[in-house]
Coordinates of C-alpha atoms and ligand atoms in Angstrom, one line a residue:
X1 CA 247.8 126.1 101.4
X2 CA 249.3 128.7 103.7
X3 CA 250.5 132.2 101.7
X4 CA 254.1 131.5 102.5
X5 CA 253.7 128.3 100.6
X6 CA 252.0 129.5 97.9
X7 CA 254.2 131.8 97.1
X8 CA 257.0 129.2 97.4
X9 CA 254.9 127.4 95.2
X10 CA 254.3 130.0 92.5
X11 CA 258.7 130.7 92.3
X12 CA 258.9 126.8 91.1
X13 CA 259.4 126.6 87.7
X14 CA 258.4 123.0 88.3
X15 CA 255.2 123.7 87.8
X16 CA 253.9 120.0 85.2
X17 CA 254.9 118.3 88.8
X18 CA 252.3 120.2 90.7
X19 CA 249.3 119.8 92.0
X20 CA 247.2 121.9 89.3
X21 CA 244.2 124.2 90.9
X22 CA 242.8 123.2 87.5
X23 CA 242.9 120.2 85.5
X24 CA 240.4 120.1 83.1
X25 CA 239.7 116.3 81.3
X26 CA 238.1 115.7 77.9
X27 CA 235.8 118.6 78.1
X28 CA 232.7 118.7 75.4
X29 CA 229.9 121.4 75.8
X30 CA 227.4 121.9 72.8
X31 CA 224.9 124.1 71.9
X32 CA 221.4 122.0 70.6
X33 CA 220.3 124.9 67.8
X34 CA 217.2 124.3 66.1
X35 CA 219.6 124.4 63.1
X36 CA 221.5 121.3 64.7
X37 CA 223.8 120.6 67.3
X38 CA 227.3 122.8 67.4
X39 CA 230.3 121.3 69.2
X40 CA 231.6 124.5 70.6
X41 CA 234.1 122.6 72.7
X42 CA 235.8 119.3 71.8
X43 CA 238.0 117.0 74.4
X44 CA 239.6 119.9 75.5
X45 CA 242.2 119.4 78.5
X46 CA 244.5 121.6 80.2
X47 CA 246.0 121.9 83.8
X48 CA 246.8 125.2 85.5
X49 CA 249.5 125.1 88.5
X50 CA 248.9 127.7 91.4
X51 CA 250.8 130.8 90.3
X52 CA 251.0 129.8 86.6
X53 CA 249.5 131.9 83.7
X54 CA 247.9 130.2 80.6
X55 CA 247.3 131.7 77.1
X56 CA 244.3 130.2 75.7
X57 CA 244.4 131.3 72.1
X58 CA 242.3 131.2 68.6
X59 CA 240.6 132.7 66.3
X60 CA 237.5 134.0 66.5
X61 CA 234.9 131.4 67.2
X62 CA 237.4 128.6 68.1
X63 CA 235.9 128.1 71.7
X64 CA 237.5 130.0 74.2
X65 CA 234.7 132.0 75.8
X66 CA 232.8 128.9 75.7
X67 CA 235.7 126.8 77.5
X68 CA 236.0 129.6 80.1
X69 CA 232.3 129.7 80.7
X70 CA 232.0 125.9 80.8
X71 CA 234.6 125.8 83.5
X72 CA 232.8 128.1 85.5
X73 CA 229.6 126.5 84.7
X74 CA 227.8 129.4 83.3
X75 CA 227.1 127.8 80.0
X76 CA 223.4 128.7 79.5
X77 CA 220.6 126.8 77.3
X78 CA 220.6 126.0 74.6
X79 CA 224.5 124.8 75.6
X80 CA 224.9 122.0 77.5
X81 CA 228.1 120.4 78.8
X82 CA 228.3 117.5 77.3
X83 CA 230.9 115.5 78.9
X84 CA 234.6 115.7 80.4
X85 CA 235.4 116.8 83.9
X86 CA 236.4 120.3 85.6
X87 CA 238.4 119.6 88.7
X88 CA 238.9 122.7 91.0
X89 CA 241.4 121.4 93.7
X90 CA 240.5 117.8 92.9
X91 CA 236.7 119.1 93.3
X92 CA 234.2 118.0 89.7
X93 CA 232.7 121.3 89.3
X94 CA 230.8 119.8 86.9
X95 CA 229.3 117.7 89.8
X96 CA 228.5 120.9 92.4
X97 CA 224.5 121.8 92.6
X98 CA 224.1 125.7 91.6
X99 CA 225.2 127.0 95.0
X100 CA 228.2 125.6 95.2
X101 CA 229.0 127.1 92.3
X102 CA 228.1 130.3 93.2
X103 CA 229.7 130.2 96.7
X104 CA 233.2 129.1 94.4
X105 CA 232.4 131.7 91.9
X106 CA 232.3 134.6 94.6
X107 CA 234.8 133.4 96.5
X108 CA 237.6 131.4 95.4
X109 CA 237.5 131.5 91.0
X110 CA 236.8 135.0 89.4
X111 CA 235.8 135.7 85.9
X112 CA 237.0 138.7 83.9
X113 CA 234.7 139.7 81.0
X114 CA 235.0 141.3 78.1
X115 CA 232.5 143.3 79.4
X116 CA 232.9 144.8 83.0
X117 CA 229.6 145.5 83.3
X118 CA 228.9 141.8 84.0
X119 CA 231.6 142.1 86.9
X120 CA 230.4 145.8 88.2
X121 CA 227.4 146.9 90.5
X122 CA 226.1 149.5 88.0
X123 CA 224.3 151.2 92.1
X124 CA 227.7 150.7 94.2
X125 CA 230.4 153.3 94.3
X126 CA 233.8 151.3 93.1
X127 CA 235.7 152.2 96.6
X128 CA 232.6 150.2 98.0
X129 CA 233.0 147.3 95.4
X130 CA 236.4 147.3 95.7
X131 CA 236.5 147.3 99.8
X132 CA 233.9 144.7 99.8
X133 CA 236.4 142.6 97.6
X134 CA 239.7 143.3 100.2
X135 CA 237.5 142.4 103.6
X136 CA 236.1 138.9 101.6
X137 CA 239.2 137.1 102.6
X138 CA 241.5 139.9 104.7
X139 CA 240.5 140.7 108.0
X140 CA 241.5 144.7 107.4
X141 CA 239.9 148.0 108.7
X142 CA 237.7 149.8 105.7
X143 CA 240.5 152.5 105.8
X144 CA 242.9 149.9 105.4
X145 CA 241.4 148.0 102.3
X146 CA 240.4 151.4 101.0
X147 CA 244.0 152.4 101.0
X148 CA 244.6 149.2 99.2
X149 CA 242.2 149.6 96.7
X150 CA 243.4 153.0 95.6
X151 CA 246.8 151.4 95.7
X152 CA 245.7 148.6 93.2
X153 CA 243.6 151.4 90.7
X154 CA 247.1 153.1 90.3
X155 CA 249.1 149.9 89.4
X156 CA 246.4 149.5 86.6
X157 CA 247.6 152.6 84.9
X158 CA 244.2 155.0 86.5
X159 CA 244.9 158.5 87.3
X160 CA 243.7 160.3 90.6
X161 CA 242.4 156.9 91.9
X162 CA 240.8 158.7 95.0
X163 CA 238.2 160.2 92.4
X164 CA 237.9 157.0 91.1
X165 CA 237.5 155.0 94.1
X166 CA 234.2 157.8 94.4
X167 CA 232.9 157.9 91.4
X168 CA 230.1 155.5 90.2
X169 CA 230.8 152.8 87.3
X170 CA 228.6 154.7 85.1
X171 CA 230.8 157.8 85.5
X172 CA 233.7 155.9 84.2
X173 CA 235.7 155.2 80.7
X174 CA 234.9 152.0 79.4
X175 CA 238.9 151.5 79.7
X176 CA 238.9 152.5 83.1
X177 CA 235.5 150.2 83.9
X178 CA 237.3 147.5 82.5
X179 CA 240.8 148.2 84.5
X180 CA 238.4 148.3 87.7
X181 CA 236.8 145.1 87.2
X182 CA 240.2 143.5 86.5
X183 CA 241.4 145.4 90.0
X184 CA 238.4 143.8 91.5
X185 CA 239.2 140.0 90.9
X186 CA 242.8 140.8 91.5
X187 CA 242.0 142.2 95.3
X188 CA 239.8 139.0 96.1
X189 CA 243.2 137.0 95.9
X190 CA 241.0 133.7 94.6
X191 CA 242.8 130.7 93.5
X192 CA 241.5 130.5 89.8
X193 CA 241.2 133.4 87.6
X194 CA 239.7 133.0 84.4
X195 CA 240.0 136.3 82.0
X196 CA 238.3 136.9 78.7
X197 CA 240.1 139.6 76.5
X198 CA 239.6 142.1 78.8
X199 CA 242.5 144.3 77.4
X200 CA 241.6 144.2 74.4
X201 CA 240.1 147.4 73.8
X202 CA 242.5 149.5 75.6
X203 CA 245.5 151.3 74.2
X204 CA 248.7 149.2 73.9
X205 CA 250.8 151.2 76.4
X206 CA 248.1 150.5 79.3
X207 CA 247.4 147.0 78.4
X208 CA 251.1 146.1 78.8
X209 CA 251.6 148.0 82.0
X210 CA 248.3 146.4 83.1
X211 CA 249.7 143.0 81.9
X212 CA 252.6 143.4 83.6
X213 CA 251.0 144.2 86.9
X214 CA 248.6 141.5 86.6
X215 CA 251.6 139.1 86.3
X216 CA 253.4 140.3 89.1
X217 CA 250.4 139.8 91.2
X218 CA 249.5 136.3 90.5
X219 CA 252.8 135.6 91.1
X220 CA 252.6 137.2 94.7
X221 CA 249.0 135.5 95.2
X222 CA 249.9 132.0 94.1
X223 CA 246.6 132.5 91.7
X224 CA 246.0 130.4 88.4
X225 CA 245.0 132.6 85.6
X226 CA 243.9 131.6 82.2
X227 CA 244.2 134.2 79.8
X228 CA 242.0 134.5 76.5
X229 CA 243.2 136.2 73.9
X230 CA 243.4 136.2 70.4
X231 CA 247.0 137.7 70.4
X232 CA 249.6 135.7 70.6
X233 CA 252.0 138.8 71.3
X234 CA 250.2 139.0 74.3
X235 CA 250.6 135.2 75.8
X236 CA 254.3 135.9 74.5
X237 CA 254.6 138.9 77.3
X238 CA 252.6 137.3 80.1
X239 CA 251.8 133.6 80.1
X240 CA 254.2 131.1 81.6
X241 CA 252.0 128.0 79.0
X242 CA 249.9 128.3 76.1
X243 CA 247.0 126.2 74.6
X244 CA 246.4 127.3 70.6
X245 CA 242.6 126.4 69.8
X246 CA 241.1 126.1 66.2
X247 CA 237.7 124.7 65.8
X248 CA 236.6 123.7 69.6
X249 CA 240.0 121.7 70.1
X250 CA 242.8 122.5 71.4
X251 CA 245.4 121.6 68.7
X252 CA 248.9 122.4 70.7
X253 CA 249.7 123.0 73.7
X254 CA 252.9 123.3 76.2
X255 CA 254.9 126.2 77.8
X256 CA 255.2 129.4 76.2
X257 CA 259.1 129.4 74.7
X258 CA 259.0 126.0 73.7
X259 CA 255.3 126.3 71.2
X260 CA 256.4 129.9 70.2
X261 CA 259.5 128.9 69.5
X262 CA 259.0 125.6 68.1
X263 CA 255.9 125.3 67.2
X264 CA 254.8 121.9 65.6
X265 CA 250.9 122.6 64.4
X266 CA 250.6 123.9 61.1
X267 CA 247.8 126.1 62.7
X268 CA 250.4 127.5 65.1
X269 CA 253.2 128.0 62.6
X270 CA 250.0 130.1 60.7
X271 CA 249.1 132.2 63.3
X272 CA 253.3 133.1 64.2
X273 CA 254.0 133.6 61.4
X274 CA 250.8 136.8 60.4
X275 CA 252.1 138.4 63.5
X276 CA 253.2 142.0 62.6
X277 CA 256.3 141.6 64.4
X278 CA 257.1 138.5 61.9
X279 CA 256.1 140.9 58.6
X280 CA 257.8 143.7 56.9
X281 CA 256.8 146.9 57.4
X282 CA 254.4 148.3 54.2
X283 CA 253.9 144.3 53.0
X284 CA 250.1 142.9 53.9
X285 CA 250.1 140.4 56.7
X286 CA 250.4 137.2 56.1
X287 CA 247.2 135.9 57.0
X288 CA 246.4 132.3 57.0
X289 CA 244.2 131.5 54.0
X290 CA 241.2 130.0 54.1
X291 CA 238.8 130.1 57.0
X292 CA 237.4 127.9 60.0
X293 CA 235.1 125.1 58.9
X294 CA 230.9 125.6 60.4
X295 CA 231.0 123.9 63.1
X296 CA 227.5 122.8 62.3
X297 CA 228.5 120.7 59.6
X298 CA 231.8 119.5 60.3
X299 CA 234.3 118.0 58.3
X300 CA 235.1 114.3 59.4
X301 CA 238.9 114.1 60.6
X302 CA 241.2 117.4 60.7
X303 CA 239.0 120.1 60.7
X304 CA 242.2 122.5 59.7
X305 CA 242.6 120.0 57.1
X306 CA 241.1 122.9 54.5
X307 CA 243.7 125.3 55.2
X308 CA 246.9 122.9 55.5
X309 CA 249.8 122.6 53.2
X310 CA 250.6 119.5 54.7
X311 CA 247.5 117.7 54.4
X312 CA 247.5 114.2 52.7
X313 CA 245.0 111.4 52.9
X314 CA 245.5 110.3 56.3
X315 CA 244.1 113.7 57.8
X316 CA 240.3 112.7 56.4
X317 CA 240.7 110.8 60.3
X318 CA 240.8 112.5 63.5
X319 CA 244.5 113.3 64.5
X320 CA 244.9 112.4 68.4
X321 CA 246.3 114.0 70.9
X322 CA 250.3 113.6 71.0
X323 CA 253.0 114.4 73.5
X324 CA 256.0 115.4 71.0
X325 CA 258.3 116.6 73.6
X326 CA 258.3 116.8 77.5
X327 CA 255.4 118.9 77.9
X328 CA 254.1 119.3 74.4
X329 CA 251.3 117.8 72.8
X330 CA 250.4 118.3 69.6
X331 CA 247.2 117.0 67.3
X332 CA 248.7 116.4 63.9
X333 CA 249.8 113.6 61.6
X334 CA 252.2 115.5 60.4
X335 CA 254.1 117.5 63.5
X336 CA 257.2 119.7 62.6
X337 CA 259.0 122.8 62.3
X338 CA 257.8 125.0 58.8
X339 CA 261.1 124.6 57.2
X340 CA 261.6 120.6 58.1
X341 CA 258.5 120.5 55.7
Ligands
LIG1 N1 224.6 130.9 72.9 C1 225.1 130.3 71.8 N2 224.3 129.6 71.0 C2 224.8 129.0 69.9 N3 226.1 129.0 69.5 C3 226.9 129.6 70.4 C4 226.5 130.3 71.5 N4 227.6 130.9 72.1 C5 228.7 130.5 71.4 N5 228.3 129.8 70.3 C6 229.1 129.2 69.2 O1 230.2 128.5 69.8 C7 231.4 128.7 69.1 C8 232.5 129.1 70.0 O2 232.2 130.4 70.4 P1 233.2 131.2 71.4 O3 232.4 132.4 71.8 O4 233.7 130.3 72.5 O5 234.4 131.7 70.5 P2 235.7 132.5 70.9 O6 236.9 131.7 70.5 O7 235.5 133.0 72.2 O8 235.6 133.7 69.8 P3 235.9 135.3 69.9 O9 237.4 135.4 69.7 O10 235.2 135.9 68.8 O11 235.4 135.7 71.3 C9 231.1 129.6 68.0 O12 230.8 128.9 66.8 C10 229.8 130.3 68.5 O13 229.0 130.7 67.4
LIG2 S1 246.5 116.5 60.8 FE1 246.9 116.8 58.6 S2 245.5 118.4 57.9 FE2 245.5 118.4 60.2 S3 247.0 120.0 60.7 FE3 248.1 118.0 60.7 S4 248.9 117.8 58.6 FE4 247.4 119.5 58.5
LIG3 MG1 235.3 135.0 73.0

């Protein structure tokens, strides 16, 4: 697809009727411990439209790293993929031998870490990682993709970005590290991004500003980014649709306003509903009680079945997958707003 289009494409607000970059189907990976096997990621599909943002959201130790890295095949023994398909463009990553993966990977999907030291050449200066980046798809003079590498630092909220662009990784913040790595998949303009909390540690200001930016530049770029987060406040401000994950599946899903503002999973209600912004000042959060089942040693059917005030005897079976509305699905015997409860 030509820019123009793209960018055409990424102003729709059409976007279920596109042509995803991503649409992943019934993914399973596990992880064979010596203790047994863990399903770290069950049936999960989504579908990410060029130009659209998605909030993939949980707890901790719900399966979103693991979904990330399963989609860019770095899943490592002992985790396997188990089953399910990752189609880039209609390609089955899945189905690509390790080079074509890392030719994809460096070229047309980025990953964000939670750590930018797996992103950053601990022995190259940024402006060199960060020029390299601009000239992978731009034909540009090195003055030119320098300028426009210092230009990109300063939308992430770094100061004297000409230091920067000069100064080793090692001689940066871990906040400013993590804004350059972010900087760094946004300047190789790929079709697929694929970010793992990496604001999570910075201070709220920065992260918004940075959020903001990396909005408007997706936007530009036609790029699909899936955001992880455990925030919800955060897929409120940035993502377009948002999948909620509890246990390896993912229990609700569909665009941003309507789950937020109807949401039909008991699990999503939960986590709305211990936001700050939903409590008093000087009350405890609500929190949801209980906690996530071991996914060692899983419970058959619902596996939020624990924790739900709706629960009756129907849950002991797996709830499937429901469209409830155009656009939202659901898994839940019992869908519906709180109060219609
Ligand atoms: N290398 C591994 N070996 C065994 N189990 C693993 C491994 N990596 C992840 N897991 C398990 O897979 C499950 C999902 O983990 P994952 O890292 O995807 O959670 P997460 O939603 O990203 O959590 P967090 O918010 O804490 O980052 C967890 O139960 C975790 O313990
Ligand atoms: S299926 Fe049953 S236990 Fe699970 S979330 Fe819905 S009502 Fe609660
Ligand atoms: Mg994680």
């Amino acid at each position: 697809m030509s820019l123009p289009e793209r960018n055409a494409a990424a102003m729709s607000t059409q976007a279920p009727t596109q042509t995803p970059t991503l649409e992943v189907r019934n993914l399973c990976t596990s992880f064979y411990t010596r203790a047994g096997v863990l399903p770290a990621v069950r049936d999960v599909s989504l579908r990410v439209a060029p130009g659209r943002i998605l909030g993939l959201v949980g707890e901790s130790g719900s399966g979103k790293s693991v979904t990330g890295f399963s989609i860019l095949g770095l899943v490592d023994a002992p985790g396997r993929i188990s089953g399910g398909q990752v189609l880039f463009k209609g390609r089955d990553l899945t189905q690509l031998s390790a080079a074509g993966l890392r030719e994809l990977q460096g070229n047309r999907i980025a990953m964000i870490f939670q750590d930018p030291m797996m992103t950053l050449n601990p022995v190259l200066r940024v402006d060199t990682q960060m020029i390299e980046a601009v000239r992978a798809h731009r034909t540009v003079s090195k003055r030119e993709a320098r300028a426009h590498a210092g230009r990109t630092l300063a939308l992430m909220g770094i100061p004297s970005p000409e230091e920067r662009l000069r100064a080793y990784p090692h001689q940066l913040s871990g906040g400013m590290r993590q804004r350059v790595a972010i900087a760094i998949a946004l300047l190789h303009a790929p079709d697929l991004i694929i970010a793992d909390e990496p604001t999570t540690a910075l201070d709220v200001t920065i992260q918004a500003q940075i959020l903001s930016e990396v909005q408007k530049l997706v936007r530009e770029q036609g790029t699909s980014l899936i955001w992880i987060t455990h925030d919800l406040s955060v897929v409120a401000g940035l993502a377009d649709d948002v999948a909620v994950m509890y246990a390896g599946r993912i229990v609700e899903q569909g665009s941003v306003a309507d789950v937020l503002d109807r949401p039909q999973h008991p699990y999503t209600q939960g986590l709305i509903d211990s936001l700050p912004s939903r409590n008093k000042r000087g009350q405890r959060l609500r929190q949801i009680p209980g906690m996530a089942p071991d996914l060692l040693s899983m419970p058959t059917g619902c596996a939020f079945a624990a924790r739900c005030s709706r629960a009756t005897s129907v849950c002991a079976q797996e709830p499937p997958e429901r469209e409830i509305a155009p656009g939202q699905t659901v898994r839940c015997f019992h869908p519906g707003a709180a109060d219609a409860q």
